[in-house]
Coordinates of C-alpha atoms in Angstrom, one line a residue:
X1 CA -17.1 -120.2 52.5
X2 CA -18.1 -120.1 48.9
X3 CA -20.9 -121.7 47.5
X4 CA -20.3 -124.3 44.9
X5 CA -19.9 -122.6 41.5
X6 CA -21.9 -124.0 38.4
X7 CA -18.8 -125.5 37.1
X8 CA -18.7 -127.8 40.0
X9 CA -21.9 -129.6 38.7
X10 CA -21.5 -132.9 36.8
X11 CA -23.1 -131.4 33.5
X12 CA -21.0 -128.1 33.7
X13 CA -18.1 -126.8 31.5
X14 CA -14.5 -127.6 32.6
X15 CA -13.9 -125.9 35.8
X16 CA -10.8 -124.3 34.2
X17 CA -12.9 -122.4 31.6
X18 CA -12.6 -118.9 31.8
X19 CA -15.3 -116.3 31.9
X20 CA -14.3 -115.1 28.4
X21 CA -14.5 -118.7 27.1
X22 CA -18.0 -119.1 28.6
X23 CA -19.1 -116.0 27.1
X24 CA -17.5 -117.0 23.8
X25 CA -19.2 -120.4 23.8
X26 CA -22.6 -118.6 24.5
X27 CA -22.1 -116.3 21.6
X28 CA -20.7 -118.4 19.0
X29 CA -23.0 -121.5 19.4
X30 CA -24.8 -122.0 15.9
X31 CA -28.5 -121.5 16.5
X32 CA -29.2 -124.2 13.9
X33 CA -27.8 -126.7 16.4
X34 CA -30.6 -125.7 18.9
X35 CA -32.5 -128.6 20.3
X36 CA -36.0 -128.5 18.3
X37 CA -38.9 -129.7 20.4
X38 CA -40.8 -132.7 19.1
X39 CA -44.4 -132.4 18.7
X40 CA -45.9 -134.6 21.2
X41 CA -43.5 -132.9 24.0
X42 CA -44.8 -130.0 25.9
X43 CA -43.1 -126.7 26.8
X44 CA -43.3 -127.6 30.4
X45 CA -41.1 -130.9 29.7
X46 CA -38.6 -128.5 28.5
X47 CA -38.8 -126.1 31.3
X48 CA -35.7 -125.8 33.6
X49 CA -35.8 -126.3 37.5
X50 CA -37.8 -123.2 39.0
X51 CA -35.3 -120.7 40.4
X52 CA -34.4 -121.6 43.9
X53 CA -36.3 -120.8 46.9
X54 CA -37.8 -117.4 46.0
X55 CA -39.1 -116.5 49.3
X56 CA -37.4 -118.2 52.2
X57 CA -38.9 -119.0 55.7
X58 CA -37.2 -118.0 58.8
X59 CA -34.1 -120.1 59.6
X60 CA -35.0 -123.2 61.3
X61 CA -32.1 -123.0 63.7
X62 CA -33.2 -120.9 66.6
X63 CA -29.4 -119.6 67.0
X64 CA -29.3 -118.6 63.5
X65 CA -32.7 -117.1 63.6
X66 CA -31.8 -114.9 66.7
X67 CA -28.4 -113.7 65.0
X68 CA -30.4 -112.9 61.9
X69 CA -32.9 -110.9 64.1
X70 CA -30.1 -109.1 65.6
X71 CA -28.6 -108.1 62.3
X72 CA -32.0 -107.0 61.0
X73 CA -32.4 -104.9 64.3
X74 CA -29.2 -103.2 63.8
X75 CA -29.9 -102.4 60.2
X76 CA -33.5 -101.1 61.0
X77 CA -31.7 -98.6 63.5
X78 CA -30.3 -96.7 60.3
X79 CA -32.1 -94.4 58.0
X80 CA -34.8 -96.1 56.3
X81 CA -35.2 -96.6 52.5
X82 CA -37.5 -93.5 52.4
X83 CA -35.2 -91.2 54.1
X84 CA -32.5 -90.2 51.6
X85 CA -29.6 -87.7 51.3
X86 CA -28.9 -87.8 47.7
X87 CA -25.2 -88.5 47.0
X88 CA -23.1 -91.6 46.5
X89 CA -20.3 -90.2 48.8
X90 CA -20.9 -92.5 51.6
X91 CA -21.3 -95.8 49.5
X92 CA -18.2 -94.8 47.5
X93 CA -16.3 -94.4 50.9
X94 CA -17.5 -97.9 51.9
X95 CA -16.5 -99.4 48.5
X96 CA -12.8 -97.9 49.0
X97 CA -12.2 -99.2 52.2
X98 CA -13.6 -102.6 51.1
X99 CA -11.3 -102.6 48.3
X100 CA -13.7 -102.0 45.4
X101 CA -15.6 -105.3 45.5
X102 CA -18.1 -104.0 42.9
X103 CA -15.4 -103.8 40.2
X104 CA -14.5 -107.5 40.6
X105 CA -17.3 -108.5 38.1
X106 CA -19.1 -107.2 35.3
X107 CA -22.9 -106.1 35.8
X108 CA -26.1 -105.1 34.5
X109 CA -27.8 -102.2 36.1
X110 CA -31.5 -101.9 36.0
X111 CA -33.6 -98.7 36.7
X112 CA -37.2 -97.5 35.8
X113 CA -40.6 -97.3 37.6
X114 CA -42.2 -100.7 37.3
X115 CA -41.1 -104.2 36.6
X116 CA -37.3 -103.9 37.7
X117 CA -37.4 -106.9 40.0
X118 CA -39.2 -109.3 37.5
X119 CA -36.7 -108.2 34.8
X120 CA -33.8 -108.9 37.0
X121 CA -35.1 -112.2 37.9
X122 CA -35.5 -113.0 34.1
X123 CA -32.0 -111.7 33.3
X124 CA -30.6 -113.9 36.2
X125 CA -32.6 -117.0 34.7
X126 CA -31.0 -116.4 31.3
X127 CA -27.4 -116.2 32.7
X128 CA -27.9 -119.2 34.9
X129 CA -28.8 -121.1 31.7
X130 CA -25.4 -120.4 30.2
X131 CA -23.8 -121.6 33.2
X132 CA -22.7 -118.1 34.4
X133 CA -22.8 -117.8 38.2
X134 CA -24.9 -114.7 39.0
X135 CA -25.5 -112.2 42.0
X136 CA -28.7 -110.4 42.0
X137 CA -29.5 -107.5 44.0
X138 CA -33.2 -106.3 44.3
X139 CA -35.6 -104.4 46.6
X140 CA -37.6 -104.3 48.3
X141 CA -38.1 -107.9 49.7
X142 CA -41.4 -109.6 50.0
X143 CA -41.0 -111.3 53.3
X144 CA -37.4 -112.0 54.1
X145 CA -34.5 -109.4 54.1
X146 CA -32.0 -112.1 52.6
X147 CA -34.3 -112.2 49.5
X148 CA -32.6 -108.8 48.4
X149 CA -29.3 -110.6 47.8
X150 CA -29.3 -113.7 45.7
X151 CA -26.6 -116.2 44.5
X152 CA -27.4 -118.3 41.4
X153 CA -31.2 -117.5 41.6
X154 CA -31.5 -118.4 45.3
X155 CA -31.5 -115.9 48.2
X156 CA -28.2 -116.0 50.2
X157 CA -28.4 -118.4 53.0
X158 CA -29.1 -116.7 56.4
X159 CA -25.7 -117.7 57.8
X160 CA -23.9 -116.2 54.8
X161 CA -26.0 -113.0 55.3
X162 CA -25.0 -112.7 58.8
X163 CA -21.4 -113.5 58.2
X164 CA -21.3 -110.8 55.3
X165 CA -22.7 -108.2 57.6
X166 CA -20.3 -109.1 60.4
X167 CA -17.4 -108.9 57.9
X168 CA -18.1 -105.6 56.6
X169 CA -19.5 -104.0 60.0
X170 CA -16.0 -102.6 61.1
X171 CA -15.7 -100.8 57.7
X172 CA -19.2 -99.5 58.0
X173 CA -18.4 -98.1 61.4
X174 CA -15.2 -96.5 60.1
X175 CA -17.1 -94.8 57.2
X176 CA -19.9 -93.8 59.9
X177 CA -17.4 -92.2 61.9
X178 CA -16.1 -90.2 59.0
X179 CA -19.2 -88.9 57.4
X180 CA -21.9 -86.2 58.4
X181 CA -24.4 -89.0 58.2
X182 CA -24.4 -92.8 59.0
X183 CA -24.8 -95.1 56.3
X184 CA -28.3 -96.0 55.8
X185 CA -30.2 -99.3 55.9
X186 CA -30.1 -99.4 51.9
X187 CA -26.4 -98.4 51.6
X188 CA -25.2 -101.1 54.0
X189 CA -27.3 -103.6 52.2
X190 CA -25.8 -102.4 48.8
X191 CA -22.4 -103.0 50.5
X192 CA -23.1 -106.3 51.7
X193 CA -24.5 -107.2 48.2
X194 CA -21.4 -106.1 46.3
X195 CA -19.1 -107.8 49.0
X196 CA -20.8 -111.1 48.9
X197 CA -20.8 -111.1 45.0
X198 CA -17.0 -110.6 45.1
X199 CA -16.5 -113.3 47.6
X200 CA -18.6 -115.8 45.8
X201 CA -17.2 -115.1 43.3
X202 CA -20.0 -114.3 40.6
X203 CA -19.5 -114.0 36.9
X204 CA -21.9 -111.2 36.5
X205 CA -23.9 -109.1 38.8
X206 CA -27.6 -108.4 38.1
X207 CA -28.4 -104.9 40.1
X208 CA -31.7 -103.1 40.5
X209 CA -31.6 -99.5 41.8
X210 CA -33.3 -98.6 44.9
X211 CA -34.7 -95.5 43.8
X212 CA -33.7 -93.2 40.7
X213 CA -30.2 -93.7 39.4
X214 CA -27.9 -90.9 39.5
X215 CA -27.4 -90.6 43.3
X216 CA -28.7 -94.2 44.0
X217 CA -26.6 -96.2 46.3
X218 CA -26.1 -98.9 43.6
X219 CA -24.5 -96.3 41.3
X220 CA -21.0 -97.3 42.1
X221 CA -20.7 -99.9 39.6
X222 CA -19.5 -99.6 35.9
X223 CA -22.1 -101.5 34.2
X224 CA -21.8 -102.3 30.5
X225 CA -25.5 -102.7 30.0
X226 CA -28.1 -100.5 31.5
X227 CA -31.7 -101.5 31.5
X228 CA -34.5 -98.8 31.8
X229 CA -37.9 -100.3 32.5
X230 CA -41.1 -98.3 31.8
X231 CA -40.9 -95.0 33.6
X232 CA -43.9 -93.5 35.2
X233 CA -44.8 -91.2 38.2
X234 CA -43.6 -92.5 41.4
X235 CA -41.5 -91.1 44.3
X236 CA -42.4 -87.6 42.6
X237 CA -41.3 -85.7 45.9
X238 CA -37.5 -87.1 45.3
X239 CA -37.4 -87.6 41.7
X240 CA -39.6 -85.1 39.8
X241 CA -43.0 -84.6 38.9
X242 CA -43.0 -85.4 35.1
X243 CA -41.7 -88.5 33.1
X244 CA -38.8 -86.4 31.7
X245 CA -37.8 -85.1 35.2
X246 CA -37.9 -88.6 36.6
X247 CA -35.9 -90.0 33.5
X248 CA -33.4 -87.4 34.0
X249 CA -32.4 -89.0 37.4
X250 CA -32.6 -92.5 36.1
X251 CA -30.4 -91.8 33.1
X252 CA -27.6 -91.5 35.6
X253 CA -26.9 -95.4 35.4
X254 CA -25.9 -95.1 31.7
X255 CA -22.1 -95.2 31.7
X256 CA -19.7 -94.3 29.0
X257 CA -19.7 -96.6 26.0
X258 CA -22.5 -98.8 27.7
X259 CA -25.5 -100.4 25.8
X260 CA -28.9 -99.2 26.9
X261 CA -31.9 -101.5 26.6
X262 CA -34.7 -99.1 26.5
X263 CA -38.4 -100.4 27.2
X264 CA -41.3 -98.7 25.9
X265 CA -41.4 -95.2 27.5
X266 CA -43.3 -91.9 27.5
X267 CA -41.9 -89.7 24.6
X268 CA -40.4 -87.0 27.1
X269 CA -38.7 -89.8 29.0
X270 CA -37.5 -91.5 26.0
X271 CA -36.1 -88.1 24.7
X272 CA -34.1 -87.7 28.0
X273 CA -32.6 -91.0 27.9
X274 CA -31.4 -90.8 24.4
X275 CA -29.8 -87.3 24.9
X276 CA -27.9 -88.9 27.8
X277 CA -26.9 -91.8 25.6
X278 CA -25.5 -89.5 22.9
X279 CA -23.5 -87.6 25.8
X280 CA -21.8 -90.7 26.9
X281 CA -21.6 -92.4 23.5
X282 CA -23.7 -95.1 24.7
X283 CA -25.5 -97.6 22.2
X284 CA -29.4 -97.8 22.6
X285 CA -31.6 -100.6 21.8
X286 CA -35.4 -99.4 21.7
X287 CA -38.4 -101.7 22.3
X288 CA -40.7 -101.7 19.4
X289 CA -37.6 -100.9 17.2
X290 CA -34.7 -103.1 17.6
X291 CA -36.5 -105.7 20.0
X292 CA -39.7 -106.5 21.3
X293 CA -42.8 -108.8 21.6
X294 CA -43.8 -110.6 18.3
X295 CA -46.6 -112.4 19.6
X296 CA -48.0 -113.6 22.8
X297 CA -51.1 -116.0 23.8
X298 CA -52.6 -117.0 27.0
X299 CA -51.3 -120.5 28.1
X300 CA -52.0 -122.7 31.0
X301 CA -50.1 -121.2 34.0
X302 CA -48.8 -118.4 32.1
X303 CA -48.3 -117.3 28.6
X304 CA -46.6 -118.5 25.3
X305 CA -44.3 -115.9 23.5
X306 CA -42.4 -115.0 20.4
X307 CA -39.7 -112.5 21.1
X308 CA -37.8 -110.6 18.7
X309 CA -34.2 -109.9 20.2
X310 CA -31.2 -108.1 18.9
X311 CA -30.1 -111.4 17.4
X312 CA -33.2 -112.6 15.8
X313 CA -36.5 -114.2 16.6
X314 CA -37.1 -116.5 19.5
X315 CA -40.2 -118.9 19.4
X316 CA -42.4 -121.0 21.6
X317 CA -41.2 -119.3 24.7
X318 CA -43.3 -120.4 27.9
X319 CA -43.3 -117.7 30.6
X320 CA -45.2 -118.9 33.8
X321 CA -46.2 -115.3 34.6
X322 CA -49.4 -113.5 33.9
X323 CA -49.9 -110.2 32.0
X324 CA -48.6 -108.3 29.0
X325 CA -46.3 -106.3 31.0
X326 CA -44.4 -109.5 31.9
X327 CA -44.1 -110.4 28.2
X328 CA -42.4 -107.0 27.6
X329 CA -40.2 -107.6 30.6
X330 CA -39.1 -110.9 29.1
X331 CA -38.3 -108.8 25.8
X332 CA -36.2 -106.5 27.8
X333 CA -34.4 -109.2 29.8
X334 CA -33.5 -111.0 26.6
X335 CA -32.2 -108.2 24.8
X336 CA -30.1 -107.2 27.9
X337 CA -28.4 -110.5 28.0
X338 CA -28.0 -110.6 24.4
X339 CA -26.3 -107.1 24.5
X340 CA -24.0 -108.3 27.4
X341 CA -22.8 -111.2 25.0
X342 CA -22.2 -108.6 22.4
X343 CA -25.2 -109.9 20.2
X344 CA -26.5 -107.3 17.8
X345 CA -23.1 -105.1 17.9
X346 CA -20.0 -107.5 17.8
X347 CA -22.0 -110.9 17.0
X348 CA -24.6 -111.1 14.4
X349 CA -26.4 -114.6 15.6
X350 CA -28.8 -115.7 18.2
X351 CA -28.5 -117.3 21.6
X352 CA -29.4 -121.0 22.0
X353 CA -33.1 -121.1 21.8
X354 CA -33.4 -124.3 23.9
X355 CA -31.4 -122.6 26.9
X356 CA -33.7 -119.5 26.3
X357 CA -36.9 -121.8 26.5
X358 CA -35.7 -123.4 29.7
X359 CA -34.6 -120.2 31.3
X360 CA -37.9 -118.3 30.9
X361 CA -39.8 -121.4 31.9
X362 CA -38.0 -121.5 35.2
X363 CA -38.8 -117.9 36.3
X364 CA -40.4 -117.1 39.5
X365 CA -41.6 -113.5 40.4
X366 CA -43.3 -113.7 43.9
X367 CA -46.1 -111.2 44.6
X368 CA -46.6 -110.5 41.0
X369 CA -49.9 -111.7 40.0
X370 CA -49.0 -114.9 42.2
X371 CA -51.9 -117.3 43.0
X372 CA -51.3 -118.5 46.6
X373 CA -54.8 -120.3 47.3
X374 CA -57.7 -121.9 45.6
X375 CA -61.6 -122.0 46.3
X376 CA -61.5 -119.0 46.1
X377 CA -58.7 -118.1 44.1
X378 CA -56.4 -115.5 46.0
X379 CA -53.8 -113.6 43.9
X380 CA -51.2 -111.3 45.3
X381 CA -49.8 -108.3 43.3
X382 CA -47.5 -105.7 44.8
X383 CA -48.6 -102.9 42.6
X384 CA -48.3 -99.8 44.4
X385 CA -48.8 -96.8 41.9
X386 CA -51.2 -96.2 39.2
X387 CA -49.3 -97.5 36.4
X388 CA -48.4 -101.0 38.2
X389 CA -52.2 -101.1 39.2
X390 CA -53.2 -100.8 35.7
X391 CA -50.8 -103.5 34.5
X392 CA -52.1 -105.8 37.3
X393 CA -55.6 -105.0 36.4
X394 CA -55.2 -105.8 32.8
X395 CA -53.2 -109.0 33.6
X396 CA -55.6 -110.5 35.9
X397 CA -58.5 -109.5 33.7
X398 CA -56.8 -111.4 30.7
X399 CA -55.6 -114.5 32.8
X400 CA -58.6 -115.3 35.0
X401 CA -62.3 -115.6 34.5
X402 CA -63.4 -114.3 37.7
X403 CA -67.2 -113.6 37.9
X404 CA -66.5 -111.3 40.7
X405 CA -63.3 -110.1 42.0
X406 CA -62.7 -108.8 45.7
X407 CA -59.9 -106.5 46.4
X408 CA -57.9 -106.2 49.6
X409 CA -55.9 -103.1 49.4
X410 CA -53.2 -101.6 51.9
X411 CA -51.1 -98.9 50.6
X412 CA -48.1 -96.8 51.9
X413 CA -49.2 -93.0 52.7
X414 CA -46.9 -91.4 50.3
X415 CA -48.3 -92.9 47.1
X416 CA -50.7 -91.9 44.6
X417 CA -53.5 -93.7 46.4
X418 CA -56.3 -92.2 44.4
X419 CA -54.6 -93.1 41.0
X420 CA -54.1 -96.7 42.2
X421 CA -57.7 -97.2 43.1
X422 CA -59.1 -95.6 40.1
X423 CA -57.0 -98.1 38.0
X424 CA -58.6 -100.9 40.1
X425 CA -62.2 -99.6 40.1
X426 CA -63.3 -101.4 36.9
X427 CA -62.3 -104.9 38.1
X428 CA -63.4 -104.8 41.6
X429 CA -66.8 -105.4 42.4
X430 CA -66.0 -104.7 46.2
X431 CA -63.0 -103.5 48.1
X432 CA -61.7 -104.2 51.5
X433 CA -59.2 -101.6 52.9
X434 CA -56.9 -102.5 55.4
X435 CA -53.3 -101.6 56.4
X436 CA -50.1 -103.3 57.0
X437 CA -47.9 -103.2 60.1
X438 CA -45.5 -100.7 59.0
X439 CA -45.1 -97.0 60.2
X440 CA -45.3 -96.2 56.3
X441 CA -48.8 -97.6 55.9
X442 CA -51.7 -95.2 55.1
X443 CA -54.1 -95.1 58.0
X444 CA -56.9 -97.3 57.1
X445 CA -59.5 -94.6 57.8
X446 CA -57.8 -92.1 55.3
X447 CA -57.7 -95.0 52.9
X448 CA -61.2 -95.7 53.3
X449 CA -62.4 -92.1 52.8
X450 CA -60.5 -92.0 49.4
X451 CA -62.1 -95.7 48.5
X452 CA -65.6 -94.4 49.2
X453 CA -64.9 -91.3 46.6
X454 CA -63.8 -93.7 43.9
X455 CA -66.0 -96.8 44.6
X456 CA -69.0 -95.5 46.4
X457 CA -70.0 -96.4 50.0
X458 CA -71.8 -99.6 49.3
X459 CA -68.6 -101.3 47.7
X460 CA -66.2 -100.5 50.4
X461 CA -65.6 -102.4 53.5
X462 CA -63.1 -101.2 56.2
X463 CA -61.0 -103.9 58.2
X464 CA -58.0 -102.4 60.1
X465 CA -56.2 -105.7 60.7
X466 CA -54.9 -107.4 57.4
X467 CA -56.0 -110.9 58.8
X468 CA -59.4 -109.7 59.3
X469 CA -59.5 -108.0 55.8
X470 CA -58.3 -111.4 54.2
X471 CA -61.0 -113.2 56.0
X472 CA -63.7 -110.8 55.2
X473 CA -62.7 -110.6 51.2
X474 CA -62.6 -114.5 51.1
X475 CA -66.1 -114.6 53.0
X476 CA -67.3 -112.1 50.2
X477 CA -65.9 -114.3 47.3
X478 CA -67.5 -117.4 48.9
X479 CA -71.1 -115.9 49.1
X480 CA -71.3 -116.8 45.3
X481 CA -71.7 -120.4 44.6
X482 CA -68.5 -122.3 44.8
X483 CA -68.4 -123.0 41.0
X484 CA -69.2 -119.5 40.0
X485 CA -65.6 -118.4 40.1
X486 CA -65.1 -115.4 42.6
X487 CA -61.7 -114.4 43.4
X488 CA -59.7 -112.1 45.7
X489 CA -56.7 -109.8 44.6
X490 CA -54.4 -108.4 47.5
X491 CA -52.5 -105.4 46.4
X492 CA -51.4 -101.9 47.1
X493 CA -47.9 -102.3 48.6
X494 CA -45.1 -104.9 48.6
X495 CA -45.3 -105.0 52.5
X496 CA -49.1 -105.8 52.4
X497 CA -48.4 -108.7 49.8
X498 CA -45.8 -110.0 51.9
X499 CA -47.7 -110.0 55.3
X500 CA -50.7 -111.5 53.3
X501 CA -48.3 -114.3 52.0
X502 CA -47.5 -115.1 55.5
X503 CA -51.0 -115.1 56.7
X504 CA -51.9 -117.4 54.0
X505 CA -49.3 -119.9 54.8
X506 CA -46.9 -119.3 52.1
X507 CA -43.9 -118.2 54.0

């Protein structure tokens, strides 16, 4: 039932190589032997294959699609991701009856407010470049629930997703019967991910928290590396109202003796993280101190970076993603992988530069300043809080030369909507407010009222249906001469972006 391991490929190491030998090969390789690019060759010529199908379509087989929908319906009948009972009691009980699958492989645990999924994808690509089999667990999904569980850079096949659910279902029901509350949607998916990774089996798991850290369902792993992406205000009703309070919850992923890769943080959040690291004797590597972005410049289709990692400098790295925030995510991802291999502590050397370049050049991050249409250009970004909106606004302003930008915004009702709109106000000529199809969506009239306060009545158009909102925005962009370069940015929620992606034919 397992998918082919990387070692089964014709150009892979001997199938009998142990995990330790693979890690040793990655850390001991002499950086002087790295392949250096010739002057006439481009970075794109050296890029690896893009990570698998990032956003899969519905299964082509009607029976498989029917079975997948049945699983989705059963999962949807549980507590949703926004209804929480803060403890790991239920997921720990599930892991116990499943035989502790999450302890069958080492892991990297990622928390923070923004950038977690993109960073996870970069870490995954780097491990794949060193022939390690990866499992990646991220949330939420853009279009398909199977995106959340990936093996070797590709979402788990629908048949395997269904099989995994059916395999653990009796154990889920057993735990349900023993607990005051049934396992939630997210807890069951987490159990599925850990079970699928053990069954594969994977060499390393890259795990993104759902929310917070201490009591997040993913926090039953003993990760050797904890990654903390930038912390800002989000989920304040559950995590706290200051960066320090939120950091206190997120610091729960830092385990005894682990290495912490700490992105640039607000001072009070950084202090909380450093205090937690001292308490558990963890080693901390800080962006801007032990690692960081040395230089970056805009390139066709992305950006060209020089990164300083724990083991030295890595030059001429092409990253096919837009925005300074993605460059910082890349520095964090690189240092996390170095830390996993022991570089900077046990090993004083760099990873193979050629493998690093190929890995980063292959990275995909759907719904993160993703171009899905031209004439006019339509860009999708899943920003859903002020910090994410500011990063998206800066990124699109830097990477695109739009003469006029139209925003299509549909948000969830539990977010800082005013803060998000204020971050986008300087770059939107006009805004079309709308709503996605979920119950969490903010009512379009409520959203419009806030938008009018931020943008003024003459810059706001209301379209309750997302398809009508897209059409209206594209029409507004096309009002200028076709060569003038107007564009559309769809944003406000991962769900809004996923639905827009389908409507624009990318599903």
